[in-house]
Tab-separated table of C-alpha atoms in Angstrom:
chain	number	residue	atom	x	y	z
A	1	MET	CA	10.818	210.043	105.827
A	2	THR	CA	8.877	213.219	105.969
A	3	THR	CA	5.379	213.513	104.684
A	4	GLN	CA	6.788	215.303	101.592
A	5	ASP	CA	9.078	212.298	101.082
A	6	VAL	CA	6.368	209.789	101.239
A	7	ALA	CA	3.954	211.878	99.171
A	8	ASP	CA	6.563	212.513	96.354
A	9	ASP	CA	7.376	208.689	96.172
A	10	LEU	CA	3.606	207.783	96.156
A	11	VAL	CA	2.906	210.284	93.374
A	12	ALA	CA	5.800	208.908	91.352
A	13	MET	CA	4.414	205.379	91.644
A	14	TRP	CA	0.893	206.469	90.715
A	15	LYS	CA	1.954	208.448	87.648
A	16	ALA	CA	3.603	205.236	86.654
A	17	GLY	CA	0.292	203.424	87.139
A	18	ASP	CA	1.572	201.293	90.117
A	19	PHE	CA	-1.442	201.637	92.522
A	20	ALA	CA	-1.081	197.997	93.744
A	21	GLY	CA	2.617	198.577	94.566
A	22	SER	CA	2.084	201.816	96.332
A	23	GLY	CA	-0.449	200.324	98.724
A	24	GLU	CA	1.911	197.287	99.487
A	25	LYS	CA	4.691	199.642	100.168
A	26	TYR	CA	3.024	202.465	102.219
A	27	TRP	CA	-0.211	201.210	103.747
A	28	ALA	CA	-0.062	200.886	107.522
A	29	GLU	CA	-1.301	197.421	108.693
A	30	ASP	CA	-4.286	199.186	110.174
A	31	ALA	CA	-4.894	201.751	107.395
A	32	VAL	CA	-8.400	203.009	106.803
A	33	SER	CA	-9.850	203.890	103.372
A	34	ILE	CA	-13.008	206.192	103.362
A	35	GLU	CA	-15.290	206.648	100.407
A	36	PRO	CA	-18.182	209.122	100.511
A	37	VAL	CA	-20.338	206.205	99.522
A	38	ALA	CA	-19.693	202.535	99.153
A	39	PRO	CA	-18.012	201.856	95.792
A	40	ASN	CA	-19.453	198.377	95.384
A	41	GLY	CA	-22.569	198.441	97.649
A	42	GLY	CA	-20.515	197.525	100.781
A	43	ASP	CA	-19.163	199.651	103.622
A	44	PRO	CA	-17.798	203.078	102.655
A	45	VAL	CA	-15.037	202.406	105.197
A	46	ALA	CA	-12.570	199.684	104.568
A	47	ARG	CA	-10.107	198.836	107.527
A	48	GLY	CA	-6.795	197.070	107.410
A	49	LYS	CA	-4.340	196.383	104.817
A	50	ALA	CA	-6.074	193.256	103.574
A	51	ALA	CA	-9.311	195.069	103.056
A	52	LEU	CA	-7.700	197.893	101.260
A	53	ARG	CA	-5.822	195.324	98.906
A	54	GLY	CA	-9.134	193.741	98.300
A	55	LYS	CA	-10.793	197.035	97.469
A	56	GLY	CA	-8.007	197.821	95.105
A	57	GLU	CA	-8.245	194.512	93.379
A	58	TRP	CA	-11.917	194.864	93.046
A	59	TRP	CA	-11.536	198.263	91.465
A	60	ALA	CA	-8.738	197.059	89.079
A	61	GLY	CA	-10.811	194.163	87.956
A	62	ALA	CA	-13.868	196.252	87.441
A	63	HIS	CA	-12.211	198.929	85.265
A	64	ASP	CA	-9.948	199.332	82.184
A	65	VAL	CA	-7.532	202.366	82.825
A	66	HIS	CA	-6.583	204.272	79.727
A	67	GLY	CA	-4.734	207.035	81.423
A	68	VAL	CA	-3.987	208.715	84.827
A	69	GLU	CA	-3.361	212.289	85.633
A	70	VAL	CA	-2.018	213.193	89.154
A	71	GLU	CA	-1.926	216.839	90.332
A	72	GLY	CA	0.122	217.301	93.527
A	73	PRO	CA	1.156	216.469	96.202
A	74	PHE	CA	0.165	219.381	98.211
A	75	VAL	CA	1.439	218.758	101.749
A	76	ASN	CA	0.216	220.322	105.038
A	77	GLY	CA	1.586	218.795	108.158
A	78	ASP	CA	1.098	214.978	108.264
A	79	ARG	CA	-1.582	215.108	105.448
A	80	PHE	CA	-1.422	215.741	101.789
A	81	VAL	CA	-3.782	216.024	98.906
A	82	VAL	CA	-3.714	214.818	95.433
A	83	ARG	CA	-6.135	215.302	92.575
A	84	PHE	CA	-6.618	212.193	90.288
A	85	LYS	CA	-8.123	212.207	86.794
A	86	MET	CA	-8.393	208.754	85.571
A	87	ASP	CA	-9.726	208.021	82.095
A	88	VAL	CA	-11.481	204.531	82.634
A	89	THR	CA	-13.958	202.223	81.047
A	90	GLN	CA	-16.264	200.455	83.463
A	91	LYS	CA	-16.077	196.824	82.250
A	92	ASP	CA	-19.588	195.792	83.277
A	93	SER	CA	-21.305	198.706	81.426
A	94	GLY	CA	-18.751	199.537	78.810
A	95	GLN	CA	-19.092	203.179	79.819
A	96	ARG	CA	-15.876	205.246	79.404
A	97	PHE	CA	-15.590	208.301	81.504
A	98	VAL	CA	-12.998	210.520	83.530
A	99	MET	CA	-13.112	209.927	87.321
A	100	ASP	CA	-12.141	213.186	88.754
A	101	GLU	CA	-11.360	212.925	92.530
A	102	THR	CA	-9.437	214.559	95.308
A	103	ALA	CA	-7.717	212.170	97.667
A	104	LEU	CA	-6.616	213.117	101.154
A	105	TYR	CA	-3.734	210.942	102.800
A	106	THR	CA	-2.786	211.049	106.404
A	107	ILE	CA	0.884	209.657	107.018
A	108	LYS	CA	1.845	208.257	110.527
A	109	ASP	CA	5.329	206.857	110.919
A	110	GLY	CA	6.046	206.887	107.166
A	111	LYS	CA	2.910	204.927	106.256
A	112	ILE	CA	-0.524	205.711	105.131
A	113	ALA	CA	-2.819	205.653	108.121
A	114	GLU	CA	-5.865	206.982	106.339
A	115	GLU	CA	-7.092	207.782	102.749
A	116	ALA	CA	-10.115	209.575	102.108
A	117	TYR	CA	-11.707	210.300	98.721
A	118	PHE	CA	-13.790	213.309	97.623
A	119	TYR	CA	-15.765	213.368	94.363
A	120	ASN	CA	-19.293	213.976	92.957
A	121	GLY	CA	-21.417	210.750	93.287
A	122	MET	CA	-21.763	208.963	90.026
B	1	MET	CA	-27.826	220.534	109.470
B	2	THR	CA	-25.883	217.901	107.635
B	3	THR	CA	-22.310	218.342	106.439
B	4	GLN	CA	-23.780	218.726	102.868
B	5	ASP	CA	-26.215	221.509	104.069
B	6	VAL	CA	-23.351	223.457	105.714
B	7	ALA	CA	-21.088	222.939	102.735
B	8	ASP	CA	-23.671	224.101	100.334
B	9	ASP	CA	-24.487	227.147	102.381
B	10	LEU	CA	-20.628	228.028	102.799
B	11	VAL	CA	-20.060	227.520	99.145
B	12	ALA	CA	-22.856	229.810	98.157
B	13	MET	CA	-21.466	232.511	100.558
B	14	TRP	CA	-17.890	232.111	99.017
B	15	LYS	CA	-19.332	232.366	95.539
B	16	ALA	CA	-20.755	235.632	96.662
B	17	GLY	CA	-17.386	236.762	98.084
B	18	ASP	CA	-18.563	236.757	101.643
B	19	PHE	CA	-15.640	235.325	103.300
B	20	ALA	CA	-15.955	237.281	106.545
B	21	GLY	CA	-19.662	236.473	106.874
B	22	SER	CA	-19.083	232.650	106.303
B	23	GLY	CA	-16.660	232.500	109.193
B	24	GLU	CA	-18.819	234.480	111.623
B	25	LYS	CA	-21.824	232.142	110.793
B	26	TYR	CA	-19.988	228.805	110.842
B	27	TRP	CA	-16.547	228.874	112.821
B	28	ALA	CA	-16.826	227.034	116.045
B	29	GLU	CA	-15.533	229.050	119.015
B	30	ASP	CA	-12.551	226.742	119.192
B	31	ALA	CA	-12.074	226.380	115.447
B	32	VAL	CA	-8.580	225.635	114.182
B	33	SER	CA	-7.164	226.861	110.873
B	34	ILE	CA	-4.057	225.124	109.451
B	35	GLU	CA	-1.739	226.506	106.699
B	36	PRO	CA	1.192	224.400	105.315
B	37	VAL	CA	3.376	227.321	106.268
B	38	ALA	CA	2.692	230.553	108.047
B	39	PRO	CA	0.970	232.981	105.660
B	40	ASN	CA	2.301	236.094	107.457
B	41	GLY	CA	5.484	234.898	109.336
B	42	GLY	CA	3.454	233.690	112.360
B	43	ASP	CA	2.326	230.316	113.407
B	44	PRO	CA	0.758	228.121	110.667
B	45	VAL	CA	-1.947	227.091	113.109
B	46	ALA	CA	-4.503	229.695	114.205
B	47	ARG	CA	-6.768	228.645	117.149
B	48	GLY	CA	-10.048	230.059	118.129
B	49	LYS	CA	-12.707	232.221	116.409
B	50	ALA	CA	-10.877	235.541	117.328
B	51	ALA	CA	-7.622	234.373	115.750
B	52	LEU	CA	-9.300	233.159	112.576
B	53	ARG	CA	-11.073	236.382	112.362
B	54	GLY	CA	-7.815	238.220	112.654
B	55	LYS	CA	-6.238	236.084	110.009
B	56	GLY	CA	-9.157	236.650	107.679
B	57	GLU	CA	-8.877	240.435	108.310
B	58	TRP	CA	-5.050	240.306	107.753
B	59	TRP	CA	-5.597	238.498	104.485
B	60	ALA	CA	-8.387	240.790	103.186
B	61	GLY	CA	-6.296	243.837	103.999
B	62	ALA	CA	-3.303	242.514	102.166
B	63	HIS	CA	-4.960	241.531	98.932
B	64	ASP	CA	-7.207	242.981	96.367
B	65	VAL	CA	-9.624	240.265	95.055
B	66	HIS	CA	-10.615	240.414	91.564
B	67	GLY	CA	-12.469	237.115	91.210
B	68	VAL	CA	-13.249	233.885	92.939
B	69	GLU	CA	-13.923	230.445	91.426
B	70	VAL	CA	-15.125	227.827	93.913
B	71	GLU	CA	-15.241	224.145	92.895
B	72	GLY	CA	-17.156	221.774	95.155
B	73	PRO	CA	-18.304	221.031	97.634
B	74	PHE	CA	-17.210	217.290	97.708
B	75	VAL	CA	-18.480	215.734	100.868
B	76	ASN	CA	-17.166	212.738	102.726
B	77	GLY	CA	-18.663	211.975	106.188
B	78	ASP	CA	-18.062	214.996	108.369
B	79	ARG	CA	-15.514	216.502	106.109
B	80	PHE	CA	-15.704	218.176	102.686
B	81	VAL	CA	-13.263	219.633	100.181
B	82	VAL	CA	-13.414	222.789	98.014
B	83	ARG	CA	-11.034	224.047	95.355
B	84	PHE	CA	-10.495	227.902	95.380
B	85	LYS	CA	-9.021	229.718	92.477
B	86	MET	CA	-8.753	233.366	93.496
B	87	ASP	CA	-7.461	236.198	91.299
B	88	VAL	CA	-5.624	238.550	93.501
B	89	THR	CA	-3.187	241.369	93.847
B	90	GLN	CA	-0.941	241.425	96.731
B	91	LYS	CA	-1.098	245.103	97.696
B	92	ASP	CA	2.529	245.369	98.961
B	93	SER	CA	4.205	243.951	96.039
B	94	GLY	CA	1.562	244.917	93.392
B	95	GLN	CA	1.893	241.342	92.086
B	96	ARG	CA	-1.191	239.822	90.569
B	97	PHE	CA	-1.587	236.020	90.481
B	98	VAL	CA	-4.187	233.298	90.784
B	99	MET	CA	-4.112	231.496	94.139
B	100	ASP	CA	-5.015	227.792	93.511
B	101	GLU	CA	-5.812	225.880	96.687
B	102	THR	CA	-7.626	223.029	98.075
B	103	ALA	CA	-9.416	223.517	101.322
B	104	LEU	CA	-10.397	220.749	103.625
B	105	TYR	CA	-13.214	221.519	106.379
B	106	THR	CA	-14.123	219.284	109.121
B	107	ILE	CA	-17.749	220.026	110.383
B	108	LYS	CA	-18.831	219.198	114.042
B	109	ASP	CA	-22.324	220.101	115.321
B	110	GLY	CA	-23.035	222.143	112.304
B	111	LYS	CA	-19.928	224.417	112.691
B	112	ILE	CA	-16.391	224.396	111.271
B	113	ALA	CA	-14.167	222.726	113.663
B	114	GLU	CA	-11.047	222.646	111.508
B	115	GLU	CA	-9.982	224.177	108.129
B	116	ALA	CA	-6.843	223.136	106.378
B	117	TYR	CA	-5.272	224.470	103.220
B	118	PHE	CA	-3.317	222.626	100.606
B	119	TYR	CA	-1.356	224.498	97.900
B	120	ASN	CA	2.103	224.938	96.502
B	121	GLY	CA	4.233	227.303	98.414
B	122	MET	CA	4.651	230.744	96.937
């Protein structure tokens, strides 16, 4: 699969709201996920498929998702960029807001080797 | 200078339209610029400050710029993302359009080590 093939399939899954399934299908065993700051007070860098799964489960448990917009993918070599706008309510605070972030994925051997997120701190 | 400091200064220069000056100030001598496809029929990867300067001069000579919008910077570690919307006319064709692209910069020792561009092919 080319980077474009992987990107197109991932975007289709995300548009369908299947963020857990997309990770199971495409995360490399040693995939790395990099936030600008720790999303839950921990390390901003999560390493390995189990850690990324845990991060996703924490996030899904902490938010109600009302809608997802995905713009892209925009491919360059083994990387691609997607912009996510997610209309969510943070369960603890009850606060509803639109998360607006750019995600950068690096694909190696048809799998996500790295994901990095870019957004304004909240 | 932190990545944030460099990013903030670059964005200020870009908002003022100073794309040539920003490169002279911040490109590392061995900086690399990566397009998804070659912008002028050449190599999509330009290597070295002289090559990046030439690429910028080619681009500036081929387009009239009517306006620039810069969104960002969004910093993550030694990288940051900016979104450019440039209202331009391609001189050869006379065609006016809005270039909409996401740019990813990697900063090392206070200089741009790599710039990579993400957009839909034209």
